Amino acid sequence: MKALTANRLTDGKVVYRTSEGVWSVDPAKAEHLTEDTAEAALNAGLRDILTVVGPYLIEIETGAGFTPGGRKHVREAIRLSGPTTGSTKSMPGARHVPV
Amino acid sequence: MALDSARQIARSTTELPADIEPAEAFAAAAWADQIDVRFATFKDGRGFSLAALLRQGGYEGRLRAIGHLLPDQKDALLRSGFDRVQADDAGEPARWARARAAHIYQPDPGAPQGRHTALHRRALAVRKARAEALAQELEGADPETILARALEVYAGRIALLSSFGAEAALGLHLLAGTDPETPVLFLETQRHFAQTLTYKDQLVSALGLKDVRVLEPDADEAAREDADAKLYERDGAACCELRKVRPLARGLEAFDAVITGRKRYHGGARGALKAVEFDGERVKINPLAFLSPEDVASRFTALDLPSHPLTQIGYASIGCWPCTTPASEPGSREGRWAGEDREECGIFDPALEARAQRAGSIRLI
Amino acid sequence: MYQYDVIDRELVNARTAEFREQVSARLSGALSEDEFKPLRLMNGVYLQLHAYMLRVAIPYGVLSSNQLRMLAQVAREYDKGYGHFTTRQNIQYNWPALVDIPAILDALASVEMHAIQTSGNTIRNTTTDPFAGAAADEIADPRPWCELIRQWSTQHPEFTWLPRKFKIAVTGSPADRAAIGVHDIGLKLVPGDKGIMGFEVHVGGGQGRTPRIAAKIRDYLPARELLAYLTAILRVYNLAGRRDNLYKARIKILVEDMGPEAFAAAVEETYEAIRGRDLAVPAEEIERVASFFTPPAPGRALENAPTDPAFARWRRVNVKPHKVPGRAVVVIALKAYGQAPGDASAAQMDLIADLAERYGEAEIRVTKEQNLVLPHMDEAALPALFEALKEAGLATANAGRASDIVACPGLDYCNLANARSIPIAQQISMGLEAAGLDEAAGEVTVKISGCINACGHHHVAEIGLLGVDKKGEEVYQLTLGGVADGEAAIGKILGPGLSADDAVRAVIACVRVFADHGANEERFSQTLARIGTDPFKEAVYGA
């Protein structure tokens, strides 16, 4: 199974193309594409130049839900959920009062 | 890549690809007066260097950038030497109407010796202010004081310009006594009296001057402009330009201050000479400015300096032999270009002085 | 530090106005993404995995307190409350919106900062010794020259569309804390005879896919000729650098293909043709720029140092000698155990700005090891500084130690990455802390890159990790023996690739081998040369 993803032009957020042909930050709304429908979706997405940047097809596991699969699954999982490094905001000194 | 990559279009416009070998571009530029450089993609920056090379190589014809280009590149293209930009895709006309950069950090690659960079403008403002302050400080001062102070302020970028003429020994002796390592520039015009050249060697040796630099006309230029060696007869100003003005410009490249032998009593435009002047680019130091002819004579006597042999037979001021005749008074320059409407060869140019006054209009907050 | 004059201000303002217009043009479609991309890169705007990334220039790694406060403000207002200091002395924000970037650039311009040419095929930030102006072993302060190079390289009309990015580094000390051996152009200040300052010029160093040590092409160049000579090098590269293959486009490939002698000859020929008064740096301008970089007045010596062993340890490891009496150089390691290397929160940035102002001439430096430095600390104030830093998690006494790890953003952030690097660094640092190895091993450099582009500088680490993609799994190659500063050297692969967990264990094991076998005062490379790779192979791969 495939899905079409890109980054939103205005703010760079990760978005997925829905079956209505709009782009959503919610992966649950991503259209699941087959080998047949993938290319058409990609071509359509490439025309959305005022909405997104750099659309491309990704592999997802078949079935319900949205689980990145294939060779780039780590990368797409990170795009989905964010960095795996823990928040810098939780570091000590988060509430500094100027001297 | 052979020259068949260049296409002739109407009215002798030669089109070159932006990735052409510079040597081939030069070959085309030798006979073209309109060149188009085609950019296959706006990301290929070779065309900018190509334009700069063509201009620096002396190409003066029309140079147009064509092909795949962005309006955002217009200023850089013009600065690199293109005089017009014509992109295949016009895009939005409004984006092409953009202001040129008001200030530049780098010389325009396509117009070196053109606009001053920010670095240069800042420096000239400081140089001018300092020269004016020094001139005031040294008003009426004696030669030793003026020279010592100048060598201190402009250390490492000051040279003495000498003709090794009638009064040269004084200034040279002054320098030798203060800092004999200071470069001494001599314009070898190839039209000197033989006596001048002998005198030069004699003085350099006697005074122990360590760094004498001989500035000669460019051989190629001389071959082109004075092939029959008689330019002085046809056009004296052009001969000075070839044999003095241009070699001096090259020789002075590394120097910001020049020590001269000029004196107020030389007359003409030199009557109001100051100890230190700013000519718009460089500072001129005139240590001997305030001396009278009597001062000069007595210094000569006191220092027991050899005189230029020609002074014994009536030459008061000595330049190149085609344009120098004896004069009636010691120290007089009336024998120079006698019968011509010139009193200066051009290496000290009043027009440059005037530009210096306007240079005061640069104001940096 | 350098203060803009009216010309500098106008140029930066013109640039921010230009980019504002370019963003509008992209949003309206007047510019395609293909056209916009190089333009936004020239203004430091990348597109990463999750978001845009803005890389703000910190010219030659020098910051004022006011500027650091503005960086904190940008992090708070436009980002997620933190920033990342980079291996080229810049700062990166990982979450700005494109539509906000013009406003961010305006805010930065108000404190004489910008994001010009921090990306793209342009001349990038010139980097230098973070201890410049303070280190006792300096021949001359490199920073005035860095500022002159900054101006010369900013929006250079001929060199804005190079075959590839271009990086220049300058050192004023023979110790070379700027790694000039692995830069496109490396410059070393040298005194000429007659005491006229000049440069030794090296060209063609670099890391990435094909790491190379630079070749020296000139023993001595009079300093005032620097910009003319750089112009000559760039012109040769702009015309002859490869444009057909992204991975062969750096100048190091050109120098290798031509051979250093032929390359140097081409540069000399170009230089002779273009040198002149318009390119020579005027003496008054050298003087003016240098006048902004003066040493601090003497400080107050520290008498009655606290007996607290934590303070003593921090002072021993993180505080370096200063050439001016009563002053000290303090490294603020952004490497708390288990934290993302090189990150600082907005609150931490504000604190450091305040402390610099209070005790350290309001000046801060950024290092290529992703740390900050207070270069002119008042010695007597060291205890107060320590207490303040400790409270904010900024007093980790590991500057130059194994847990002072350099890590690129890696697959957690970067579009180009094959593997993650930050979590690896976090695990390694916690393991080293637990084992007490920072103290036992002494100084050793550990660097991690998440892909072959080597932004983590692993090639020049004593212990390096390179993340690769093996059939969708993150696998790590371990290298040993790299050296960044001084006699640069490229590390060598030790053995087969390792899983993430094994890579963490392997690095800790190698540090332990060094701790066990290293003789007193011996650097890692010397130990490695002496004992060979076998003890390390055994520790990593087993007998």
mmCIF file of N, CA and C in Angstrom, chain C residues 188-257:
data_model
loop_
_atom_site.group_PDB
_atom_site.id
_atom_site.type_symbol
_atom_site.label_atom_id
_atom_site.label_comp_id
_atom_site.label_asym_id
_atom_site.label_seq_id
_atom_site.Cartn_x
_atom_site.Cartn_y
_atom_site.Cartn_z
ATOM 1 N N LYS C 188 46.003 30.305 7.581
ATOM 2 C CA LYS C 188 46.725 30.355 8.851
ATOM 3 C C LYS C 188 47.529 31.635 8.864
ATOM 4 N N LEU C 189 47.321 32.447 9.891
ATOM 5 C CA LEU C 189 48.072 33.701 10.000
ATOM 6 C C LEU C 189 49.525 33.395 10.328
ATOM 7 N N VAL C 190 50.436 33.989 9.580
ATOM 8 C CA VAL C 190 51.863 33.787 9.824
ATOM 9 C C VAL C 190 52.568 35.137 9.732
ATOM 10 N N PRO C 191 53.565 35.347 10.593
ATOM 11 C CA PRO C 191 54.297 36.603 10.497
ATOM 12 C C PRO C 191 55.275 36.505 9.344
ATOM 13 N N GLY C 192 55.334 37.478 8.481
ATOM 14 C CA GLY C 192 56.309 37.431 7.398
ATOM 15 C C GLY C 192 57.636 37.951 7.920
ATOM 16 N N ASP C 193 58.679 37.885 7.094
ATOM 17 C CA ASP C 193 59.888 38.621 7.481
ATOM 18 C C ASP C 193 59.520 40.080 7.299
ATOM 19 N N LYS C 194 60.187 40.967 7.960
ATOM 20 C CA LYS C 194 59.804 42.388 8.034
ATOM 21 C C LYS C 194 58.495 42.548 8.830
ATOM 22 N N GLY C 195 58.085 41.478 9.538
ATOM 23 C CA GLY C 195 56.937 41.607 10.421
ATOM 24 C C GLY C 195 55.630 41.959 9.750
ATOM 25 N N ILE C 196 55.518 41.709 8.435
ATOM 26 C CA ILE C 196 54.248 42.005 7.769
ATOM 27 C C ILE C 196 53.387 40.755 7.826
ATOM 28 N N MET C 197 52.280 40.839 8.523
ATOM 29 C CA MET C 197 51.400 39.694 8.727
ATOM 30 C C MET C 197 50.947 39.135 7.380
ATOM 31 N N GLY C 198 50.870 37.831 7.296
ATOM 32 C CA GLY C 198 50.415 37.216 6.053
ATOM 33 C C GLY C 198 49.703 35.916 6.335
ATOM 34 N N PHE C 199 49.349 35.194 5.277
ATOM 35 C CA PHE C 199 48.619 33.944 5.395
ATOM 36 C C PHE C 199 49.347 32.812 4.694
ATOM 37 N N GLU C 200 49.300 31.659 5.359
ATOM 38 C CA GLU C 200 49.624 30.400 4.688
ATOM 39 C C GLU C 200 48.293 29.915 4.138
ATOM 40 N N VAL C 201 48.252 29.507 2.865
ATOM 41 C CA VAL C 201 46.977 29.192 2.225
ATOM 42 C C VAL C 201 46.895 27.703 1.889
ATOM 43 N N HIS C 202 45.822 27.066 2.368
ATOM 44 C CA HIS C 202 45.568 25.654 2.084
ATOM 45 C C HIS C 202 44.248 25.547 1.332
ATOM 46 N N VAL C 203 44.181 24.650 0.348
ATOM 47 C CA VAL C 203 42.951 24.517 -0.436
ATOM 48 C C VAL C 203 42.609 23.044 -0.632
ATOM 49 N N GLY C 204 41.345 22.737 -0.637
ATOM 50 C CA GLY C 204 40.899 21.413 -1.068
ATOM 51 C C GLY C 204 40.734 20.403 0.044
ATOM 52 N N GLY C 205 40.570 20.867 1.295
ATOM 53 C CA GLY C 205 40.247 19.930 2.358
ATOM 54 C C GLY C 205 38.743 19.782 2.459
ATOM 55 N N GLY C 206 38.311 18.734 3.107
ATOM 56 C CA GLY C 206 36.867 18.585 3.283
ATOM 57 C C GLY C 206 36.519 17.217 3.815
ATOM 58 N N GLN C 207 35.270 17.067 4.242
ATOM 59 C CA GLN C 207 34.823 15.793 4.795
ATOM 60 C C GLN C 207 33.814 15.188 3.832
ATOM 61 N N GLY C 208 32.641 14.896 4.295
ATOM 62 C CA GLY C 208 31.622 14.361 3.400
ATOM 63 C C GLY C 208 31.991 12.992 2.862
ATOM 64 N N ARG C 209 31.521 12.745 1.685
ATOM 65 C CA ARG C 209 31.690 11.465 1.018
ATOM 66 C C ARG C 209 33.143 11.084 0.787
ATOM 67 N N THR C 210 33.942 12.100 0.444
ATOM 68 C CA THR C 210 35.339 11.868 0.068
ATOM 69 C C THR C 210 36.226 12.779 0.902
ATOM 70 N N PRO C 211 36.517 12.376 2.134
ATOM 71 C CA PRO C 211 37.291 13.269 3.000
ATOM 72 C C PRO C 211 38.705 13.450 2.475
ATOM 73 N N ARG C 212 39.193 14.691 2.588
ATOM 74 C CA ARG C 212 40.521 15.014 2.090
ATOM 75 C C ARG C 212 41.166 16.031 3.020
ATOM 76 N N ILE C 213 42.482 15.928 3.140
ATOM 77 C CA ILE C 213 43.229 16.971 3.838
ATOM 78 C C ILE C 213 43.657 17.996 2.794
ATOM 79 N N ALA C 214 43.563 19.269 3.129
ATOM 80 C CA ALA C 214 43.880 20.333 2.177
ATOM 81 C C ALA C 214 45.351 20.321 1.790
ATOM 82 N N ALA C 215 45.631 20.836 0.590
ATOM 83 C CA ALA C 215 47.011 20.997 0.128
ATOM 84 C C ALA C 215 47.435 22.436 0.360
ATOM 85 N N LYS C 216 48.671 22.627 0.778
ATOM 86 C CA LYS C 216 49.157 23.994 0.951
ATOM 87 C C LYS C 216 49.550 24.515 -0.424
ATOM 88 N N ILE C 217 48.978 25.645 -0.826
ATOM 89 C CA ILE C 217 49.346 26.180 -2.140
ATOM 90 C C ILE C 217 50.160 27.460 -2.059
ATOM 91 N N ARG C 218 50.271 28.023 -0.851
ATOM 92 C CA ARG C 218 51.091 29.227 -0.710
ATOM 93 C C ARG C 218 51.635 29.286 0.693
ATOM 94 N N ASP C 219 52.957 29.473 0.798
ATOM 95 C CA ASP C 219 53.571 29.586 2.116
ATOM 96 C C ASP C 219 53.265 30.928 2.753
ATOM 97 N N TYR C 220 53.223 31.959 1.931
ATOM 98 C CA TYR C 220 53.054 33.307 2.478
ATOM 99 C C TYR C 220 52.340 34.204 1.477
ATOM 100 N N LEU C 221 51.249 34.791 1.925
ATOM 101 C CA LEU C 221 50.534 35.789 1.128
ATOM 102 C C LEU C 221 50.401 37.027 1.999
ATOM 103 N N PRO C 222 50.908 38.201 1.566
ATOM 104 C CA PRO C 222 50.740 39.397 2.405
ATOM 105 C C PRO C 222 49.256 39.598 2.725
ATOM 106 N N ALA C 223 48.979 39.929 3.968
ATOM 107 C CA ALA C 223 47.587 39.950 4.417
ATOM 108 C C ALA C 223 46.695 40.842 3.570
ATOM 109 N N ARG C 224 47.186 41.992 3.140
ATOM 110 C CA ARG C 224 46.329 42.907 2.404
ATOM 111 C C ARG C 224 45.906 42.335 1.047
ATOM 112 N N GLU C 225 46.592 41.281 0.592
ATOM 113 C CA GLU C 225 46.260 40.658 -0.695
ATOM 114 C C GLU C 225 45.227 39.544 -0.555
ATOM 115 N N LEU C 226 44.734 39.336 0.666
ATOM 116 C CA LEU C 226 43.870 38.183 0.917
ATOM 117 C C LEU C 226 42.665 38.124 -0.013
ATOM 118 N N LEU C 227 41.936 39.234 -0.141
ATOM 119 C CA LEU C 227 40.690 39.193 -0.904
ATOM 120 C C LEU C 227 40.971 38.971 -2.388
ATOM 121 N N ALA C 228 42.071 39.532 -2.891
ATOM 122 C CA ALA C 228 42.423 39.293 -4.298
ATOM 123 C C ALA C 228 42.730 37.820 -4.522
ATOM 124 N N TYR C 229 43.442 37.225 -3.577
ATOM 125 C CA TYR C 229 43.822 35.815 -3.733
ATOM 126 C C TYR C 229 42.601 34.906 -3.614
ATOM 127 N N LEU C 230 41.731 35.213 -2.652
ATOM 128 C CA LEU C 230 40.500 34.421 -2.522
ATOM 129 C C LEU C 230 39.672 34.524 -3.803
ATOM 130 N N THR C 231 39.602 35.732 -4.371
ATOM 131 C CA THR C 231 38.869 35.912 -5.620
ATOM 132 C C THR C 231 39.442 35.006 -6.703
ATOM 133 N N ALA C 232 40.768 34.927 -6.764
ATOM 134 C CA ALA C 232 41.404 34.079 -7.775
ATOM 135 C C ALA C 232 41.035 32.613 -7.571
ATOM 136 N N ILE C 233 41.094 32.147 -6.325
ATOM 137 C CA ILE C 233 40.749 30.742 -6.056
ATOM 138 C C ILE C 233 39.302 30.476 -6.452
ATOM 139 N N LEU C 234 38.409 31.371 -6.044
ATOM 140 C CA LEU C 234 36.992 31.159 -6.344
ATOM 141 C C LEU C 234 36.716 31.200 -7.847
ATOM 142 N N ARG C 235 37.438 32.062 -8.562
ATOM 143 C CA ARG C 235 37.201 32.145 -10.008
ATOM 144 C C ARG C 235 37.634 30.856 -10.697
ATOM 145 N N VAL C 236 38.801 30.343 -10.299
ATOM 146 C CA VAL C 236 39.255 29.069 -10.885
ATOM 147 C C VAL C 236 38.216 27.981 -10.605
ATOM 148 N N TYR C 237 37.722 27.935 -9.352
ATOM 149 C CA TYR C 237 36.744 26.921 -8.971
ATOM 150 C C TYR C 237 35.409 27.117 -9.693
ATOM 151 N N ASN C 238 34.954 28.364 -9.766
ATOM 152 C CA ASN C 238 33.661 28.629 -10.393
ATOM 153 C C ASN C 238 33.658 28.188 -11.856
ATOM 154 N N LEU C 239 34.801 28.380 -12.520
ATOM 155 C CA LEU C 239 34.864 28.033 -13.942
ATOM 156 C C LEU C 239 35.116 26.545 -14.166
ATOM 157 N N ALA C 240 35.947 25.940 -13.303
ATOM 158 C CA ALA C 240 36.402 24.581 -13.605
ATOM 159 C C ALA C 240 35.820 23.501 -12.694
ATOM 160 N N GLY C 241 35.164 23.897 -11.585
ATOM 161 C CA GLY C 241 34.585 22.886 -10.706
ATOM 162 C C GLY C 241 33.508 22.090 -11.439
ATOM 163 N N ARG C 242 33.383 20.844 -11.113
ATOM 164 C CA ARG C 242 32.417 20.008 -11.835
ATOM 165 C C ARG C 242 30.986 20.369 -11.473
ATOM 166 N N ARG C 243 30.150 20.378 -12.497
ATOM 167 C CA ARG C 243 28.732 20.655 -12.277
ATOM 168 C C ARG C 243 27.865 19.499 -12.757
ATOM 169 N N ASP C 244 28.507 18.417 -13.194
ATOM 170 C CA ASP C 244 27.749 17.291 -13.744
ATOM 171 C C ASP C 244 27.394 16.275 -12.666
ATOM 172 N N ASN C 245 28.088 16.306 -11.560
ATOM 173 C CA ASN C 245 27.903 15.279 -10.534
ATOM 174 C C ASN C 245 27.994 15.929 -9.158
ATOM 175 N N LEU C 246 26.860 15.909 -8.459
ATOM 176 C CA LEU C 246 26.762 16.553 -7.146
ATOM 177 C C LEU C 246 27.867 16.115 -6.193
ATOM 178 N N TYR C 247 28.267 14.849 -6.321
ATOM 179 C CA TYR C 247 29.221 14.306 -5.352
ATOM 180 C C TYR C 247 30.662 14.546 -5.764
ATOM 181 N N LYS C 248 30.864 15.213 -6.889
ATOM 182 C CA LYS C 248 32.226 15.506 -7.344
ATOM 183 C C LYS C 248 32.387 17.003 -7.571
ATOM 184 N N ALA C 249 31.559 17.770 -6.925
ATOM 185 C CA ALA C 249 31.503 19.191 -7.261
ATOM 186 C C ALA C 249 32.285 20.100 -6.321
ATOM 187 N N ARG C 250 32.785 19.563 -5.204
ATOM 188 C CA ARG C 250 33.530 20.421 -4.286
ATOM 189 C C ARG C 250 34.911 20.717 -4.838
ATOM 190 N N ILE C 251 35.545 21.755 -4.285
ATOM 191 C CA ILE C 251 36.854 22.143 -4.806
ATOM 192 C C ILE C 251 37.908 21.078 -4.517
ATOM 193 N N LYS C 252 37.684 20.258 -3.490
ATOM 194 C CA LYS C 252 38.681 19.225 -3.180
ATOM 195 C C LYS C 252 38.855 18.268 -4.360
ATOM 196 N N ILE C 253 37.787 18.005 -5.089
ATOM 197 C CA ILE C 253 37.858 17.123 -6.261
ATOM 198 C C ILE C 253 38.654 17.810 -7.364
ATOM 199 N N LEU C 254 38.423 19.098 -7.560
ATOM 200 C CA LEU C 254 39.151 19.849 -8.587
ATOM 201 C C LEU C 254 40.648 19.876 -8.287
ATOM 202 N N VAL C 255 40.988 20.136 -7.016
ATOM 203 C CA VAL C 255 42.403 20.187 -6.634
ATOM 204 C C VAL C 255 43.050 18.828 -6.867
ATOM 205 N N GLU C 256 42.314 17.777 -6.546
ATOM 206 C CA GLU C 256 42.858 16.424 -6.734
ATOM 207 C C GLU C 256 42.991 16.097 -8.215
ATOM 208 N N ASP C 257 41.972 16.438 -9.010
ATOM 209 C CA ASP C 257 42.020 16.140 -10.446
ATOM 210 C C ASP C 257 43.135 16.900 -11.145
#
